[in-house]
PDB file of C-alpha atoms and ligand atoms in Angstrom:
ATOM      1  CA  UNK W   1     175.094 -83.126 -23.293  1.00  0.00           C
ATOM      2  CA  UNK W   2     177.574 -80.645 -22.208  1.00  0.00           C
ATOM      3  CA  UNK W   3     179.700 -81.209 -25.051  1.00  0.00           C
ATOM      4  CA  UNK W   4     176.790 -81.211 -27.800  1.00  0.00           C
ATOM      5  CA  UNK W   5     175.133 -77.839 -26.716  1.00  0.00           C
ATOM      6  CA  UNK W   6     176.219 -74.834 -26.404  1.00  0.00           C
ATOM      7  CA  UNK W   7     175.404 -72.450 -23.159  1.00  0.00           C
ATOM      8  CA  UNK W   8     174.536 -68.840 -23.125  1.00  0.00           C
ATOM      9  CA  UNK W   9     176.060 -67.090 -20.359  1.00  0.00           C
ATOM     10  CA  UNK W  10     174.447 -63.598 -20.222  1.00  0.00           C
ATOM     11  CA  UNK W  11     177.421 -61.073 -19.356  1.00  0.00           C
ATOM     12  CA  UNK W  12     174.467 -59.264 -17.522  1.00  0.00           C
ATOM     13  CA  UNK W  13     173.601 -62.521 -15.687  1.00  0.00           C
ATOM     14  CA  UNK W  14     177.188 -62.543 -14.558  1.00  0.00           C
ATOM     15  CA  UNK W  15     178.114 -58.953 -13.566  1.00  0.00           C
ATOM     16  CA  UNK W  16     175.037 -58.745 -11.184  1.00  0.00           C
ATOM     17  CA  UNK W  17     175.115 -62.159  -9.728  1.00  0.00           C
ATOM     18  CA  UNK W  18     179.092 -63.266  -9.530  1.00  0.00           C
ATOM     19  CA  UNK W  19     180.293 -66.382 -10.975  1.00  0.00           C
ATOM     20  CA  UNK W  20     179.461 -69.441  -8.501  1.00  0.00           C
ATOM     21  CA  UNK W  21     175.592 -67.952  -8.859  1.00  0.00           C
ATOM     22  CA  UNK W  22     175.883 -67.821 -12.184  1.00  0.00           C
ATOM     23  CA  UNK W  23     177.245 -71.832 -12.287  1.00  0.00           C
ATOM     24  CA  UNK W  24     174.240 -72.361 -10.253  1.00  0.00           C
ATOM     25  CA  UNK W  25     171.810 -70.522 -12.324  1.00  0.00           C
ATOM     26  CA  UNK W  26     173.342 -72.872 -15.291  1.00  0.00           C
ATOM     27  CA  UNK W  27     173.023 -75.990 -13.426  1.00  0.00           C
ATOM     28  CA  UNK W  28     169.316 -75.046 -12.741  1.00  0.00           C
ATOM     29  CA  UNK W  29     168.683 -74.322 -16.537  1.00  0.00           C
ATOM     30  CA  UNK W  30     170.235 -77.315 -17.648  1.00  0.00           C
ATOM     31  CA  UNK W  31     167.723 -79.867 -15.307  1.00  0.00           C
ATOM     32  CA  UNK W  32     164.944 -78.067 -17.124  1.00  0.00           C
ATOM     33  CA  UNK W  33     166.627 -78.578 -20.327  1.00  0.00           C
ATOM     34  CA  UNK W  34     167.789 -82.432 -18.993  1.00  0.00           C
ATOM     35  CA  UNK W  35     164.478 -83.650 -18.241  1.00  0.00           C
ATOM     36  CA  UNK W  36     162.662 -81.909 -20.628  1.00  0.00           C
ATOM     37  CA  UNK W  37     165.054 -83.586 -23.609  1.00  0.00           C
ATOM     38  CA  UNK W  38     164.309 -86.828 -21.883  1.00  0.00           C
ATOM     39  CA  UNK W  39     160.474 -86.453 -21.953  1.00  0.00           C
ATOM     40  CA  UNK W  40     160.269 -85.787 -17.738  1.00  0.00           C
ATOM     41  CA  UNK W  41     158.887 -83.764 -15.607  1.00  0.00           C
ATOM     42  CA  UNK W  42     160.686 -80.596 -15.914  1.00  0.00           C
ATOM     43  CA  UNK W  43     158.517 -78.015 -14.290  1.00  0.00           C
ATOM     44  CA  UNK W  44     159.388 -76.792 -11.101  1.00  0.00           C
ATOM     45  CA  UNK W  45     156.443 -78.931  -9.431  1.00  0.00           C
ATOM     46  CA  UNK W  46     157.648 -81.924 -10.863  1.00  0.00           C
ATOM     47  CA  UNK W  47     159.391 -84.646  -8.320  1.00  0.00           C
ATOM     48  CA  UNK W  48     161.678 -85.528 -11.258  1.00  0.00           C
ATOM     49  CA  UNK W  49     162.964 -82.033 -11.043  1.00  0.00           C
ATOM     50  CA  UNK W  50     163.439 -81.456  -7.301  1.00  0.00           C
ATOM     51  CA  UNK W  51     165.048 -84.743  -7.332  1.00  0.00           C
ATOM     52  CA  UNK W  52     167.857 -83.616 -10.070  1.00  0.00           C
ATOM     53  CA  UNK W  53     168.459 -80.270  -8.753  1.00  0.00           C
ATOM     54  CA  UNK W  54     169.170 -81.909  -5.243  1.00  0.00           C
ATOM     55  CA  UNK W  55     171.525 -84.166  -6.852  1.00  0.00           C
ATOM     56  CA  UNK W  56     173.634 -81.503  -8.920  1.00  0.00           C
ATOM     57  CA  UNK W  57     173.182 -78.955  -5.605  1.00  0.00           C
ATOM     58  CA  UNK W  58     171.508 -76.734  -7.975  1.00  0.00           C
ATOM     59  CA  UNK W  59     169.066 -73.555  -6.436  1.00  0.00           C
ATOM     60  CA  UNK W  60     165.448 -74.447  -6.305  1.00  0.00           C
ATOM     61  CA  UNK W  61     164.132 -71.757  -8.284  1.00  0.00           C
ATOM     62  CA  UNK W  62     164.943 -69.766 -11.461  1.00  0.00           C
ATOM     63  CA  UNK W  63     166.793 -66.487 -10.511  1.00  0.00           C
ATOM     64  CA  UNK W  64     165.191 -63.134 -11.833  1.00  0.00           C
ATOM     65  CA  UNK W  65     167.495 -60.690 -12.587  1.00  0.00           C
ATOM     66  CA  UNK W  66     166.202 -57.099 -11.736  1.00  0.00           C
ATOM     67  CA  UNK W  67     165.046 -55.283 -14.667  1.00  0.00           C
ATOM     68  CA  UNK W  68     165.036 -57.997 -17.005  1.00  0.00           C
ATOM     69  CA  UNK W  69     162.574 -60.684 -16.732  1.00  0.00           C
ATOM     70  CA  UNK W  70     160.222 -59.042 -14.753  1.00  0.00           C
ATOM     71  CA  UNK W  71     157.518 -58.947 -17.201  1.00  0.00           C
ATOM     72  CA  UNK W  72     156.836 -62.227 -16.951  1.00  0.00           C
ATOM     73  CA  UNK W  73     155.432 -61.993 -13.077  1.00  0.00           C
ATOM     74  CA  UNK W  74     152.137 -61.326 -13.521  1.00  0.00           C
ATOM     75  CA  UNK W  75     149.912 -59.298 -10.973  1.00  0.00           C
ATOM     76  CA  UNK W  76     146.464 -60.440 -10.042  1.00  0.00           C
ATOM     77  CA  UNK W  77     144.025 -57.023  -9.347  1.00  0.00           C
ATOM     78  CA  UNK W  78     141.120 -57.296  -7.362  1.00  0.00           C
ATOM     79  CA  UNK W  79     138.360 -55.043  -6.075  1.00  0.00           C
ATOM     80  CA  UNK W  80     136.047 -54.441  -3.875  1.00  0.00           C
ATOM     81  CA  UNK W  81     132.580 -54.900  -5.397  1.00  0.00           C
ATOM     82  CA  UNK W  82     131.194 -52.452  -2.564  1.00  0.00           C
ATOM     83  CA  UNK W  83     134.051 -50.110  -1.333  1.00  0.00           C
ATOM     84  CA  UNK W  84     136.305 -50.570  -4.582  1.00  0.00           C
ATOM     85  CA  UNK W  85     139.286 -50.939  -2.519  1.00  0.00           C
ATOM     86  CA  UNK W  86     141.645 -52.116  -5.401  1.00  0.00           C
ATOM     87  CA  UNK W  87     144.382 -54.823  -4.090  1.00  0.00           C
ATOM     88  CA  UNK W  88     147.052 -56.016  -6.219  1.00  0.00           C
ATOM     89  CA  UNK W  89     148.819 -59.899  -5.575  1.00  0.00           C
ATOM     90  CA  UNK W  90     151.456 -61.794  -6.975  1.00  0.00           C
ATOM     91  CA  UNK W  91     149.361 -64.646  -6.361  1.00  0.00           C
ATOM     92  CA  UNK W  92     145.855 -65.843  -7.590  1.00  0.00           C
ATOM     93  CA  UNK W  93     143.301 -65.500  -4.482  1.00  0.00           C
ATOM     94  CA  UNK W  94     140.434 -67.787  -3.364  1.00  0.00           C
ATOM     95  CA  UNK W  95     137.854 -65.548  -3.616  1.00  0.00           C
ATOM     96  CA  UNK W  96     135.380 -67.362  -2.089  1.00  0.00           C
ATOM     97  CA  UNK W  97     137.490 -67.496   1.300  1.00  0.00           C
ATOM     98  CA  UNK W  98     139.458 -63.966   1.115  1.00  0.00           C
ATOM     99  CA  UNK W  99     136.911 -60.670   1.502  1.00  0.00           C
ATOM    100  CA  UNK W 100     137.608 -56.852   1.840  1.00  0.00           C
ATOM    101  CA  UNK W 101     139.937 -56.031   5.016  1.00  0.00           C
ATOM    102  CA  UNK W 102     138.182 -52.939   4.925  1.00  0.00           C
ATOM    103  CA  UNK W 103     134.504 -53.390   4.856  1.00  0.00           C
ATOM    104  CA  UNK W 104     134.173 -57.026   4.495  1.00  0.00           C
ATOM    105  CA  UNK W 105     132.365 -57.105   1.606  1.00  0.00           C
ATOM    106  CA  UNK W 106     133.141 -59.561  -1.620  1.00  0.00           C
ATOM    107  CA  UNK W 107     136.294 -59.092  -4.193  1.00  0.00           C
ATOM    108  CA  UNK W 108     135.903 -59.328  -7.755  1.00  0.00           C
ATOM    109  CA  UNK W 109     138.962 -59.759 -10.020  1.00  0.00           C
ATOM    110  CA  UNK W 110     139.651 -56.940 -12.309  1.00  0.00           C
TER     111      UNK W 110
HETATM  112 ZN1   ZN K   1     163.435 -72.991 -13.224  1.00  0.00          ZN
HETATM  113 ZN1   ZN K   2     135.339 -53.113   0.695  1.00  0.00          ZN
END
């Protein structure tokens, strides 16, 4: 596989992190790219996946390099529908079980 395909090493990728991140940020590419050629599970969720990063001592999760990717992290917005407190999460809330810290009230998404 190694020999077949050809591996972009972003000079960017390699200035900020150092070299043995870099080999590890390679390694981590190349079980998506593995087990997705070979019709597995590939996503980070995926048992297949922990299971081949384990075995090549790969890091768990994609690195992010400042300034770069960061449009793909998405923001969830929510509001207050009584005080219109606006709160801003990486994460999707439950909003059945999370309210308003402020006045208790319930949180729409926005
Ligand atoms: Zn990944
Ligand atoms: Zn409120």
């Amino acid at each position: 596989m190694l020999k077949s395909h050809n591996i972009e090493i972003n000079p960017k990728q390699l200035k900020h992190f150092g070299l043995a991140e870099v080999i590890g940020i390679i390694k981590h590419e190349l079980c998506h790219y593995h087990l997705h050629l070979q019709g597995k599970g590939y996503q980070h969720r995926d048992p297949e996946f922990k299971q081949l990063l384990e075995k090549v001592g790969a890091p768990r999760y994609c690195q992010v390099i400042p300034g770069t990717l960061n449009k793909k992290q998405t923001t969830h917005i929510y509001q207050c529908t009584k005080c219109e407190l606006v709160f801003e999460r990486k994460r999707r809330i439950n909003l059945q079980k999370y309210v308003c810290g402020r006045c208790r009230s319930k949180l729409k998404k926005i």
